[in-house]
Short mmCIF file of C-alpha atoms in Angstrom, two decimals:
data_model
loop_
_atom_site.label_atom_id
_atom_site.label_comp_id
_atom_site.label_asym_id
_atom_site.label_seq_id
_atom_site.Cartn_x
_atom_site.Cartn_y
_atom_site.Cartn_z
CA UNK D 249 0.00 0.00 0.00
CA UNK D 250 1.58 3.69 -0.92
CA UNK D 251 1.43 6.28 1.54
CA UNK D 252 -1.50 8.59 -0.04
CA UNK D 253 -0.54 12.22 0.28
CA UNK D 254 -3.44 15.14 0.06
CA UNK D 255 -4.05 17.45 -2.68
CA UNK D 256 -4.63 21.26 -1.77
CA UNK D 257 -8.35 20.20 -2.05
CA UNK D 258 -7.97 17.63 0.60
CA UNK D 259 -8.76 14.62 -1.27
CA UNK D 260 -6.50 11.96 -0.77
CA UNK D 261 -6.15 11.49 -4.87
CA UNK D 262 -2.09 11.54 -4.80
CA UNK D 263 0.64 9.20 -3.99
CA UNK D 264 4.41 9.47 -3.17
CA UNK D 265 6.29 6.90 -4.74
CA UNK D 266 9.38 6.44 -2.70
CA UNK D 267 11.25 3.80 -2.80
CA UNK D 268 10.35 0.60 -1.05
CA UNK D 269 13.61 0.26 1.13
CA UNK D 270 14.76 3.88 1.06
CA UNK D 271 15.92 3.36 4.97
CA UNK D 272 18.81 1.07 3.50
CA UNK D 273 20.74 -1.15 5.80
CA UNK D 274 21.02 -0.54 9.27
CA UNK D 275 17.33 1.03 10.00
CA UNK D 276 14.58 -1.06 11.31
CA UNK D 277 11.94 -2.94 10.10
CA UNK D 278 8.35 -1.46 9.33
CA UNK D 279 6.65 -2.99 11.86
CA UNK D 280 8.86 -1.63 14.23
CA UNK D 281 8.70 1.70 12.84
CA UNK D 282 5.04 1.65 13.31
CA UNK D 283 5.31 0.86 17.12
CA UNK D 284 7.46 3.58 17.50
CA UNK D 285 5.50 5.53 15.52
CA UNK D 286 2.89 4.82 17.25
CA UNK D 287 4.28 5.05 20.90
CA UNK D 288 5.43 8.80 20.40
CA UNK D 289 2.05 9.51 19.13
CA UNK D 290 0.76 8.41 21.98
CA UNK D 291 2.92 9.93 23.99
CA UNK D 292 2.58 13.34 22.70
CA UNK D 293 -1.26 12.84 22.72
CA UNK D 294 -1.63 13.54 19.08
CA UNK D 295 -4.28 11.69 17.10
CA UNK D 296 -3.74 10.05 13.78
CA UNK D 297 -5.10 13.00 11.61
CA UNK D 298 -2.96 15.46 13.83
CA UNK D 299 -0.06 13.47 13.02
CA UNK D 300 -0.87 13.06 9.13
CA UNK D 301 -1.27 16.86 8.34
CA UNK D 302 -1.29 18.57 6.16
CA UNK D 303 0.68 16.01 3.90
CA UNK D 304 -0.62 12.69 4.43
CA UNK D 305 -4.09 10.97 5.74
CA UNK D 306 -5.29 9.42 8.90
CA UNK D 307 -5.75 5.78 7.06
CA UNK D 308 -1.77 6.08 5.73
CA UNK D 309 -0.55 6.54 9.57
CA UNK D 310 -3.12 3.53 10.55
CA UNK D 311 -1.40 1.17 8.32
CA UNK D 312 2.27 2.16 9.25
CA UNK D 313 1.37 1.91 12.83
CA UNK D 314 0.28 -1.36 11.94
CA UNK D 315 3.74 -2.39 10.32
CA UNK D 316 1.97 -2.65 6.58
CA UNK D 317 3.61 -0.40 4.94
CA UNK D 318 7.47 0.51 4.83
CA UNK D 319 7.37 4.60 5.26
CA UNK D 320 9.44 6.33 2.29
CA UNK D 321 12.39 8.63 3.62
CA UNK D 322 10.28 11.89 3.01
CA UNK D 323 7.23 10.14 5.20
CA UNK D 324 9.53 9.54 7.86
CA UNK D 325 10.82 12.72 7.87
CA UNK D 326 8.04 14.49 8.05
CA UNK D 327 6.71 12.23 10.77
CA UNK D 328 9.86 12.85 12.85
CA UNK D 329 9.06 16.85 12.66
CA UNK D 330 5.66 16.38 13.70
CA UNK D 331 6.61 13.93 16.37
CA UNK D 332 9.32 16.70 17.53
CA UNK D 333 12.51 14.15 16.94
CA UNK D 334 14.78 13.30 14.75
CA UNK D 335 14.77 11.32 11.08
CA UNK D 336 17.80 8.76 12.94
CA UNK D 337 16.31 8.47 15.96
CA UNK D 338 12.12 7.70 14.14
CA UNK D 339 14.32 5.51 12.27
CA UNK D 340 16.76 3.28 14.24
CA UNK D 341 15.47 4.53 17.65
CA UNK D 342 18.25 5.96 18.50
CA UNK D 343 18.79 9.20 19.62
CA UNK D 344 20.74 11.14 17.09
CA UNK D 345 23.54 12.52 19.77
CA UNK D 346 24.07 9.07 21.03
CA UNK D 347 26.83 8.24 18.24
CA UNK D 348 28.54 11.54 18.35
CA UNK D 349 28.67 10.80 22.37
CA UNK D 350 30.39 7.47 21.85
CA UNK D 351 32.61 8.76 19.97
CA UNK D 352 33.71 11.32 22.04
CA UNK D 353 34.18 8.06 25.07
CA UNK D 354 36.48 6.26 22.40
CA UNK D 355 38.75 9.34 22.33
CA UNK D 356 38.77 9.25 25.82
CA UNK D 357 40.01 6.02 25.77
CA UNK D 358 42.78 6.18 23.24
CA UNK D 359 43.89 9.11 25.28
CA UNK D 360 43.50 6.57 28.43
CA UNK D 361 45.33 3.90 26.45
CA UNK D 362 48.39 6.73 25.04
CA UNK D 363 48.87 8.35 28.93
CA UNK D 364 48.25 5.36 31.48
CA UNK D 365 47.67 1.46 32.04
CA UNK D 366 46.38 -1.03 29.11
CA UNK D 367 44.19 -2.57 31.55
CA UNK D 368 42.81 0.85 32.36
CA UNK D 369 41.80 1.62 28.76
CA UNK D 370 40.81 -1.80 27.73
CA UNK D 371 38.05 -1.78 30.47
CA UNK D 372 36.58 1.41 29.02
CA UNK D 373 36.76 -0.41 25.10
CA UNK D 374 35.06 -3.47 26.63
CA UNK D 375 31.81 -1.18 27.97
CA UNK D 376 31.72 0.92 25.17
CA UNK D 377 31.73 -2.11 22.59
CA UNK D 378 28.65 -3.61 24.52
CA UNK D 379 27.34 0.04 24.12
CA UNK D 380 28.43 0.30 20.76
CA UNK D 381 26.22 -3.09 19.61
CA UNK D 382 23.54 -2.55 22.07
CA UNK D 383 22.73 0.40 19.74
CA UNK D 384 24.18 -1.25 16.54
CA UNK D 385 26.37 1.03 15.80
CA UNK D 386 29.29 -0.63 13.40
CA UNK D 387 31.81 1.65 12.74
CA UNK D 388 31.81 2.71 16.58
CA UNK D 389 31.76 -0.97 17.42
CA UNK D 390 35.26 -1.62 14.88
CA UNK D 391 36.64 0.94 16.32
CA UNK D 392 36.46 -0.75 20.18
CA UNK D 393 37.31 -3.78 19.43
CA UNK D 394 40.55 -2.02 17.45
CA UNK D 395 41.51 -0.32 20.89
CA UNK D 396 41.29 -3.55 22.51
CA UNK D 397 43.74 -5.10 20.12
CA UNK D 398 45.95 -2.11 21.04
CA UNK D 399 45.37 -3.08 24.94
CA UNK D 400 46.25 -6.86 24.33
CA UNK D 401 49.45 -5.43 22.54
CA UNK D 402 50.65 -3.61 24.89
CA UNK D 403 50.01 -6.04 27.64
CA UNK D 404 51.61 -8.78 25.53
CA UNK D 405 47.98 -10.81 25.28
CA UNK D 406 49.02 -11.79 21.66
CA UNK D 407 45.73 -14.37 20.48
CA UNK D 408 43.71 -11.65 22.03
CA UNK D 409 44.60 -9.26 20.01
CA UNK D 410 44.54 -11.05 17.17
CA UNK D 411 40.62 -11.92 17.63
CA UNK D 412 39.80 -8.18 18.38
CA UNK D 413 41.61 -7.49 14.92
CA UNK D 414 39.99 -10.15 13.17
CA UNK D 415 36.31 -9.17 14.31
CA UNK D 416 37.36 -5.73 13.37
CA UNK D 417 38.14 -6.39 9.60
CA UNK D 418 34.63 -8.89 9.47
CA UNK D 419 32.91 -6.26 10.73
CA UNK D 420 34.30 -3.90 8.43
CA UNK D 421 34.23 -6.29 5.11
CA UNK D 422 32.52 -4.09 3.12
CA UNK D 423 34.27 -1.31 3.91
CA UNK D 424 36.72 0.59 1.43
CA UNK D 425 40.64 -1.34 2.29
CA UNK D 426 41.61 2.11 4.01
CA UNK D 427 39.10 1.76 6.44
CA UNK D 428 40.37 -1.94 7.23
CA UNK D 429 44.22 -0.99 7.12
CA UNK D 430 44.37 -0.46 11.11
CA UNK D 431 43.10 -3.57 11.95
CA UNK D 432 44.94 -5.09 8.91
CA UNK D 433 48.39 -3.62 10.66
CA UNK D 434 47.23 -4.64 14.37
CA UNK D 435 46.98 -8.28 13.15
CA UNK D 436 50.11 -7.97 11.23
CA UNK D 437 51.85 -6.63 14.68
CA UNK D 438 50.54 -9.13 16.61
CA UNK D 439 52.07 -11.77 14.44
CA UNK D 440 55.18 -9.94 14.35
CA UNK D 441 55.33 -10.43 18.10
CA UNK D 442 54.89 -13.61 18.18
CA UNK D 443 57.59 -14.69 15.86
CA UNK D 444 55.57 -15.12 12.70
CA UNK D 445 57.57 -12.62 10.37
CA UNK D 446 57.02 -14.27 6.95
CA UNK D 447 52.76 -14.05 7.94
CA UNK D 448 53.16 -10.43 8.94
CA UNK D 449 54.95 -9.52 5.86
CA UNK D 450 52.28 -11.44 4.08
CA UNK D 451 49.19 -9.27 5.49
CA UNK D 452 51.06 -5.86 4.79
CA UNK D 453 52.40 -6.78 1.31
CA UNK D 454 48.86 -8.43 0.43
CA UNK D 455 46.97 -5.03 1.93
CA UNK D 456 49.66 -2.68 0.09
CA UNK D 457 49.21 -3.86 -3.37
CA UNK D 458 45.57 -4.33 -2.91
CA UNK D 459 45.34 -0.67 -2.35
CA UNK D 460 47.76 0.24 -5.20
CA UNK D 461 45.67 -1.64 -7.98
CA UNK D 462 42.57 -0.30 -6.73
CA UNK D 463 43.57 3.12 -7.32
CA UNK D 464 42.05 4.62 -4.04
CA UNK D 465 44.43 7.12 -3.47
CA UNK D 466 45.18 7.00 0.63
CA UNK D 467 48.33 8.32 1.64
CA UNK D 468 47.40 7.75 5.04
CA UNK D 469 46.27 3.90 4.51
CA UNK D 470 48.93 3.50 2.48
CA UNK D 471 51.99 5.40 4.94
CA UNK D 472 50.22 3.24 7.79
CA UNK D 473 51.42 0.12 6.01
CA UNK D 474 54.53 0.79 4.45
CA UNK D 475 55.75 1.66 7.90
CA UNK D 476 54.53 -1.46 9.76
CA UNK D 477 56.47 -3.37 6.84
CA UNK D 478 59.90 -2.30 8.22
CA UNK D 479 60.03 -4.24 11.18
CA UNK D 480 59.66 -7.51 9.93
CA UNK D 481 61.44 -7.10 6.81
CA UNK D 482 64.15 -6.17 9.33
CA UNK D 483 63.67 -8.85 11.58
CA UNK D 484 64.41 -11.19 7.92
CA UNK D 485 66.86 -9.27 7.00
CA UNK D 486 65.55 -7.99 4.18
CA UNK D 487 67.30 -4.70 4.65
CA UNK D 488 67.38 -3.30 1.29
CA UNK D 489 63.30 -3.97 1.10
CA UNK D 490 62.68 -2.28 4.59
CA UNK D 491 64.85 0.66 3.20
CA UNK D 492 62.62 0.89 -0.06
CA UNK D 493 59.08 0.76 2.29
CA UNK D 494 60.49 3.42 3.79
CA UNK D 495 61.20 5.27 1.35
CA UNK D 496 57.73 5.08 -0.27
CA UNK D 497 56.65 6.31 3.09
CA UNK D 498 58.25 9.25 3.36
CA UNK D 499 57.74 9.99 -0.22
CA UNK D 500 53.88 9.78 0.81
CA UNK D 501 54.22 11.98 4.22
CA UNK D 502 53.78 15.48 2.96
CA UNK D 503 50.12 14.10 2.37
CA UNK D 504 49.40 13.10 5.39
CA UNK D 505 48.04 15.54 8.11
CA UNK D 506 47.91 13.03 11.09
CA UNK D 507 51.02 13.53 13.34
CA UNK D 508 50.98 10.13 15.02
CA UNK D 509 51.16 8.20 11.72
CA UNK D 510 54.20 10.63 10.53
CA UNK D 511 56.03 9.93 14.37
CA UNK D 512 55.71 5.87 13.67
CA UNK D 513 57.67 7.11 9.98
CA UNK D 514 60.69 8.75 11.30
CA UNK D 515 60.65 6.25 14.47
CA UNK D 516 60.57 3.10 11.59
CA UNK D 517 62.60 4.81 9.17
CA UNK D 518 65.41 4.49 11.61
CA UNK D 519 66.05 1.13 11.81
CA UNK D 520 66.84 1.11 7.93
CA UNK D 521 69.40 4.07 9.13
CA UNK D 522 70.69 1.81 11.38
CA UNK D 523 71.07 -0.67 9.57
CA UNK D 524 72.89 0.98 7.01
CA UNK D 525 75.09 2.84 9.65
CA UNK D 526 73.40 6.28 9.27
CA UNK D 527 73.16 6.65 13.10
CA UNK D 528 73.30 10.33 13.17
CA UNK D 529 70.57 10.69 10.70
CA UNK D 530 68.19 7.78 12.83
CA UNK D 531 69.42 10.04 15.97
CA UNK D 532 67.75 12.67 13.94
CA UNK D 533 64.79 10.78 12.98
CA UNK D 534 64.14 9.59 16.51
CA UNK D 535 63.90 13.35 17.83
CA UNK D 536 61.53 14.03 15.39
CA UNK D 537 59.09 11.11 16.40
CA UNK D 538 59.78 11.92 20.21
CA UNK D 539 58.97 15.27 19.59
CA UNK D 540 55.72 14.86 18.06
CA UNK D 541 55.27 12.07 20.67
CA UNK D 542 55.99 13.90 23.62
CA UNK D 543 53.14 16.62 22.29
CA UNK D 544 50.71 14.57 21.77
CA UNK D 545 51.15 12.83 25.42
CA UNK D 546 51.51 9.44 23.56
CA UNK D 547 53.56 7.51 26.02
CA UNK D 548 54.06 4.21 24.55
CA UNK D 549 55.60 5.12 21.26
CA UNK D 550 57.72 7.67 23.07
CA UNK D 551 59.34 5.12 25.05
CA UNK D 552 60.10 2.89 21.97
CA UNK D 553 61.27 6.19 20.60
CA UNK D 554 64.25 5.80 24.16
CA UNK D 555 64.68 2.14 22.95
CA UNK D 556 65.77 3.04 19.16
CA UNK D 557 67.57 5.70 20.76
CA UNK D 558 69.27 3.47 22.94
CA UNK D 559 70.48 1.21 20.75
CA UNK D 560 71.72 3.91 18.25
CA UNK D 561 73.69 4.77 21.34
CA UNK D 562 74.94 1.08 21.74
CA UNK D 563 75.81 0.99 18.16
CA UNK D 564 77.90 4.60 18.65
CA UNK D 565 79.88 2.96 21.65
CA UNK D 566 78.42 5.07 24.04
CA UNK D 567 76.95 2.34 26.36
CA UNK D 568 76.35 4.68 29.30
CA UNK D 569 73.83 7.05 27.19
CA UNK D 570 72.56 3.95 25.86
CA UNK D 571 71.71 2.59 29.12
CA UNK D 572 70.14 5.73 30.15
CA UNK D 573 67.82 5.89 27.14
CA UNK D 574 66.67 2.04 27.90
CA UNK D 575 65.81 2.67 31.33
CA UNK D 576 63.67 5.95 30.39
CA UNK D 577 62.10 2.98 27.98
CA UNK D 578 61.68 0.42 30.60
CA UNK D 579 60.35 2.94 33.14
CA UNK D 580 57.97 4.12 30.43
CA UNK D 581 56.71 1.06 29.65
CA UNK D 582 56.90 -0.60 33.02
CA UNK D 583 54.40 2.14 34.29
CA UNK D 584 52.08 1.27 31.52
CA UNK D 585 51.79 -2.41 32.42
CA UNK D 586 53.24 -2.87 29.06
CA UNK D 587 54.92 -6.27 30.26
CA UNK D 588 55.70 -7.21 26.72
CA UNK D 589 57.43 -4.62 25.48
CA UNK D 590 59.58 -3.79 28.71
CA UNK D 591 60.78 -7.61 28.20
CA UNK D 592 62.00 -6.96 25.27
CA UNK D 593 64.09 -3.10 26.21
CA UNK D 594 65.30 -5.21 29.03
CA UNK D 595 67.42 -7.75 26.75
CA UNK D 596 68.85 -4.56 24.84
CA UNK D 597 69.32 -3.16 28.69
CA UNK D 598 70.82 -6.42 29.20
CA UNK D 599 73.20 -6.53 26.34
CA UNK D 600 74.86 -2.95 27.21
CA UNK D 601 75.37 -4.01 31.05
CA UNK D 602 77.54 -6.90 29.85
CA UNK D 603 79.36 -4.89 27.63
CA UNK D 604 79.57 -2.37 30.49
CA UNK D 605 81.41 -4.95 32.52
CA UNK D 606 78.18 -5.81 35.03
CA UNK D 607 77.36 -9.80 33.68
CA UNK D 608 76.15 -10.40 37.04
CA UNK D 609 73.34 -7.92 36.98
CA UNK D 610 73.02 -8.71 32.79
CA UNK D 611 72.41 -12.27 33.81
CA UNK D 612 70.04 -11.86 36.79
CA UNK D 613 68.03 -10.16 34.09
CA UNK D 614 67.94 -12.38 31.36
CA UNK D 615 67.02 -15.15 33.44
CA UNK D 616 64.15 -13.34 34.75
CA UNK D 617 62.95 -12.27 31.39
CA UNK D 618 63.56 -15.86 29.99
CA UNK D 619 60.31 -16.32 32.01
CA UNK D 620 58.20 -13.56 29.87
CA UNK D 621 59.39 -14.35 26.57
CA UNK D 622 58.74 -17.61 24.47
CA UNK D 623 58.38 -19.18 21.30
CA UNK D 624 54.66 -17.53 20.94
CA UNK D 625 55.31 -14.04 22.90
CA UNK D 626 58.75 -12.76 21.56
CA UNK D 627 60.65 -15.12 20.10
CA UNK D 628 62.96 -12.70 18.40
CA UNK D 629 64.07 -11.47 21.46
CA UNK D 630 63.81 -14.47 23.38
CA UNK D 631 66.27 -15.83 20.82
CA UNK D 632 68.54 -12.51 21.53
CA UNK D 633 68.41 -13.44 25.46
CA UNK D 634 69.89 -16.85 24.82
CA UNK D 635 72.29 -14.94 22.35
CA UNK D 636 73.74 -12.57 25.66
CA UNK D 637 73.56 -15.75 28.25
CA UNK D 638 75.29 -17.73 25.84
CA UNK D 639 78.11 -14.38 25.46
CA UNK D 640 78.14 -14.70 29.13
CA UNK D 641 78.65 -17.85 29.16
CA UNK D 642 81.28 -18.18 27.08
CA UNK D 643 83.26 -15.62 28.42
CA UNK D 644 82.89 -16.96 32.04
CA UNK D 645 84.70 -20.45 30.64
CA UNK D 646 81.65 -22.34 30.97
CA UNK D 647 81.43 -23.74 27.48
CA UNK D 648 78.61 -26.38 27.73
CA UNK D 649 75.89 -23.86 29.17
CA UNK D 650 77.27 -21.65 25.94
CA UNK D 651 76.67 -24.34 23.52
CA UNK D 652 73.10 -24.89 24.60
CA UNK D 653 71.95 -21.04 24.90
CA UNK D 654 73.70 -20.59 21.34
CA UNK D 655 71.67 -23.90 20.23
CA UNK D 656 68.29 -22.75 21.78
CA UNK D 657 68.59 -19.43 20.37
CA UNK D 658 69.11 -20.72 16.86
CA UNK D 659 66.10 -22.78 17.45
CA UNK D 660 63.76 -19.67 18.00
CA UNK D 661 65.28 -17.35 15.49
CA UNK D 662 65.03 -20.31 12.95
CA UNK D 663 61.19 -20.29 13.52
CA UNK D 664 60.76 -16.93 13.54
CA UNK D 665 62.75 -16.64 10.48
CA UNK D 666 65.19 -13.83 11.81
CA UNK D 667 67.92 -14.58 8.79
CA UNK D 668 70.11 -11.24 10.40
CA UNK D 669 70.43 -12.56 13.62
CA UNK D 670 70.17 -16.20 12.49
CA UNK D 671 73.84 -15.93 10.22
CA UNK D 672 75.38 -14.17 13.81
CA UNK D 673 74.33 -16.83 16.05
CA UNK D 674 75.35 -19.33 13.80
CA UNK D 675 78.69 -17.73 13.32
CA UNK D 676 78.86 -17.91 17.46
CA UNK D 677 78.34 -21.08 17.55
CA UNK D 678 80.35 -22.40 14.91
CA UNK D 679 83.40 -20.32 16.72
CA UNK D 680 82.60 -22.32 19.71
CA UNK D 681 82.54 -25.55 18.77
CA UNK D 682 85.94 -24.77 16.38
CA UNK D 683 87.52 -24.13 19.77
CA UNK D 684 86.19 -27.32 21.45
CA UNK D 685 87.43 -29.29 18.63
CA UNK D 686 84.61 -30.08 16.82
CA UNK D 687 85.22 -28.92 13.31
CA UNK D 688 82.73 -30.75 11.45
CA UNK D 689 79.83 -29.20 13.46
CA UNK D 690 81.23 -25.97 13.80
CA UNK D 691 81.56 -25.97 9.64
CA UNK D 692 77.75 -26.99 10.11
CA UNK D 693 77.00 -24.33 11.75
CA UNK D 694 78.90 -21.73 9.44
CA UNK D 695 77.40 -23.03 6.64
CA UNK D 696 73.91 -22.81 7.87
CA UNK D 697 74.73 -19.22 9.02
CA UNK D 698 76.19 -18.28 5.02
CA UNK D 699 72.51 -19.17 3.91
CA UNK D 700 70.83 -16.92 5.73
CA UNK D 701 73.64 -14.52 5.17
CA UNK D 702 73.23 -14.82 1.45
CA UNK D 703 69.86 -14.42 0.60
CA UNK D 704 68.61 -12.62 3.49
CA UNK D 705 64.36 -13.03 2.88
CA UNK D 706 64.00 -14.62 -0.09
CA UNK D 707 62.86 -18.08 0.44
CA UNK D 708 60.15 -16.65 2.35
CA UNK D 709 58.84 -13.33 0.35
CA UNK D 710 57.97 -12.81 -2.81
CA UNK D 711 58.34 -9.86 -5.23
CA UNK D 712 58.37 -6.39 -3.74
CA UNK D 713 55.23 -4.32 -3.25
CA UNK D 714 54.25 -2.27 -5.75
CA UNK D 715 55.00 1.63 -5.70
CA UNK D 716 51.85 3.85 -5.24
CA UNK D 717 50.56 4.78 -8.77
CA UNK D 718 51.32 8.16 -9.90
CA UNK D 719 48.52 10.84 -8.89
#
C-alpha cells in the first residue's frame, strides 16, 4: 500500500512513490517503525489526523502503525518533525547525539590507552563495545574492538589481540581497504610479536598492493602500512626492502596531516638508518618522532622512541647514554603495564650491562625475562636473550651452558625466520665448537649461518610491493 498524500483540495487522490527500502541497511523494520510511531504519538497525545497533516491521511498513519507499509524517507521525515525528533532516531530509535557521544568516550580512551595502564583503557573499550552493539552502531563498534587489540598489545595478550583485529576487519568487510588498514596492521603486529615474520609480511604486502591496484588514493592507509612493513622485513633481514618501504613512506608523508602516523615514519625509518650505519641521521629521525610524541602525550611510542635511541647509542659505543635511554624505555613502559614490550628493552638493557662490565646484573636479568618471553610471545628477542647468556657464558669459561643457549637461540630465530640474527648466532656457535674441537659441526653451523647470510628473505617473500601509482 503507498502512503496517499493530500491534494490542496484535501482529497487523498495523490501518492508518493518512494522507494520501497529507502531506509537502506542498518534502519529497522516497518513494523517496528510503526510501534514507535505509534508510541510517540501516543505519547505526545496527538491523534492520527494530527499526526498526518497537512501532507498525508489518517488511514496512511493507521497502516504504518500497523507495520503494513514501509514509510518512504520523506514520510519519515516528516513524521519525525511532527513527532518533535529526529529522522535517525524515528528511524533506528536511537537518539541522534548518542553516536557523536560514543565517539567522544572512544577518544577518551585512546587518550587513556596513550597516557596510562592497558588494563585501564581496555576496560573502558570493553563497555563501550557492549554500548556500541547494544545500539548497533558498526563503525563505533570496529573501532572498540581495534583499541582492545591495542590493549592486548601492549600487555603482551598476543591471540587476544589477534581476535579483536579479526572481528574488526569482518565487521568492516565491506568497507573501502583504508578503512580496514588499522586492523589489517594490528593483526600484522601481533604476528610480528609472536615470531611469525614471513605471515606479517604477508598481510602488509597483500593489503599494500591491494590498495595500489585499486587506485584509491590513501596516503594515510597506504603510509600506515609501508611503515609497519619495516620491522619484519628487518627482523628477515631484508634490509634493502625495509629501506625501499620506507622510502615510499616518506615519499607519501607530505600528504598526510595526522602527526601520530608521521612519528611511527621517522621512528621506523630508523632502523633502515641503522642498519645501514646512518646513526646520526636515525638520531635525527628519533627526535623528530619523540617530539611529536611527547606533544601529543603518547607515552608508549615515546618510550620505543628511548629504545631506538638506545640502541643507536649502543651501536655509537656510548653504552652509558645507551643505558640511560633504555631505562627511560623500561620505566615508560613498566608504568604502563606494558609487560611485553619492557621484556623486550630489558634484553637490549641487558646486552649494554655486559658490555659495560656488570654480567652479574646482565644475567640476573635475562634469566628473569627468559620467564616472559617464548616461542609464541617474543621469540625474536627471546632468541637474543639466549644470544647474551650464551656471550656470558662463554666468556665466564663455561662452554657447555654456551653451547646450549647458542643452540636454543638458533632454534627460536630459525622459527621466527630472523635470517640477520640467524647468520650471527650461527657464526657464534660455529666459533665455539671450532675451539672445542669439533670442526665438522662448527663448519655446520657456518654453513647454515652463510645461507641466511646470502639471501637474506628470499625463500620466504615474494616480489616487492608495488609503488603507489602516480597521482
Amino acid at each position: 500500500m503507498n502512503e496517499k498524500r493530500t491534494t490542496g483540495r484535501g482529497t487523498g487522490a495523490g501518492s508518493d512513490r518512494g522507494p520501497s527500502d529507502a531506509h537502506g541497511p542498518g534502519y529497522d523494520d516497518p513494523g517496528t517503525v510503526g510501534r514507535r510511531v505509534q508510541r510517540l504519538r501516543a505519547e505526545r497525545g496527538l491523534t492520527q489526523r494530527q499526526l498526518a497533516e497537512p501532507s498525508y491521511t489518517p488511514a496512511y498513519i493507521s497502516t504504518l502503525e500497523a507495520g503494513r507499509v514501509r514509510p518512504s524517507e520523506a514520510a519519515v521525515r516528516h513524521l519525525a518533525d511532527r513527532l518533535g525528533v529526529t529522522y535517525e532516531e524515528l528511524a533506528t530509535g536511537r537518539p541522534a547525539r548518542l553516536a557523536t557521544e560514543l565517539r567522544l568516550k572512544l577518544v577518551e580512551a585512546q587518550r587513556t590507552l596513550a597516557t596510562g595502564a592497558a588494563e585501564d583503557a581496555a576496560a573502558t573499550y570493553t563497555r563501550l563495545l557492549a554500548e556500541a552493539e547494544g545500539h548497533g552502531l558498526d563503525s563505533e563498534r570496529a573501532a572498540a574492538l581495534l583499541g582492545l587489540g591495542q590493549c592486548a598489545l601492549e600487555t603482551g595478550d598476543l591471540p587476544v589481540a589477534r581476535g579483536h583485529f579479526e572481528a574488526a576487519e569482518r565487521l568492516l568487510a565491506d568497507a573501502p581497504l583504508p578503512r580496514r588498514a588499522p586492523a589489517v596492521r594490528g593483526r600484522a603486529v601481533a604476528h610480528l610479536l609472536a615470531g611469525e615474520l614471513r605471515y606479517a609480511c604477508y598481510l602488509l604486502e597483500s593489503a599494500i598492493d591491494e590498495l595500489n591496484a585499486s587506485g584509491l588514493q590513501d596516503p594515510g592507509a597506504l603510509l600506515l602500512l609501508y611503515t609497519a612493513a619495516i620491522a619484519p622485513y628487518m627482523d628477515m633481514g631484508a634490509h634493502a626492502r625495509a629501506a625501499q618501504a620506507g622510502e615510499l613512506a616518506l615519499a607519501l608523508a607530505p600528504q598526510v596531516s595526522d602527526p601520530e602516523l608521521v612519528a611511527g615514519l621517522h621512528r621506523s625509518v630508523a632502523r633502515t638508518l641503522i642498519a645501514a650505519g646512518r646513526t646520526t641521521e636515525a638520531d635525527a629521525s628519533l627526535a623528530k618522532a619523540a617530539e611529536i610524541y611527547q606533544q601529543l602525550e603518547i607515552r608508549t611510542e615515546l618510550a620505543h622512541c628511548h629504545w631506538m635511541r638506545g640502541y643507536v647509542h649502543a651501536q655509537d659505543g656510548d653504552l652509558s647514554g645507551a643505558e640511560t635511554e633504555l631505562r627511560a624505555a623500561r620505566d615508560m613502559l613498566a608504568s604502563k603495564r606494558a609487560a611485553l614490550y619492557t621484556a623486550q628493552v630489558e634484553v637490549e638493557l641487558a646486552d649494554v650491562l655486559r658490555r659495560r662490565g656488570k654480567a652479574s646484573q646482565a644475567q640476573e636479568l635475562l634469566h628473569r625475562l627468559l620467564g616472559e618471553l617464548h616461542p609464541d610471545r617474543g621469540s625474536v628477542h627471546a632468541g637474543g636473550a639466549h644470544r647474551l647468556l650464551g656471550l656470558i657464558h662463554e666468556e665466564q669459561g663455561n662452554l657447555d651452558s654456551a653451547e646450549e643457549h647458542y643452540v636454543t637461540a638458533l632454534a627460536l630465530l630459525e622459527r621466527a625466520g630472523a635470517a640477520g640474527d640467524l647468520a650471527d648466532i650461527c657464526r657464534l656457535l660455529g666459533d665455539l665448537l671450532r675451539r672445542l674441537g669439533r670442526t665438522e659441526a662448527a663448519m655446520d653451523a657456518y654453513r647454515t649461518g652463510l645461507g641466511h647470510r646470502t639471501s637474506p628473505g628470499s625463500t620466504t617473500l615474494g616480489p616487492a610491493p608495488v609503488r603507489p601509482p602516480t597521482a
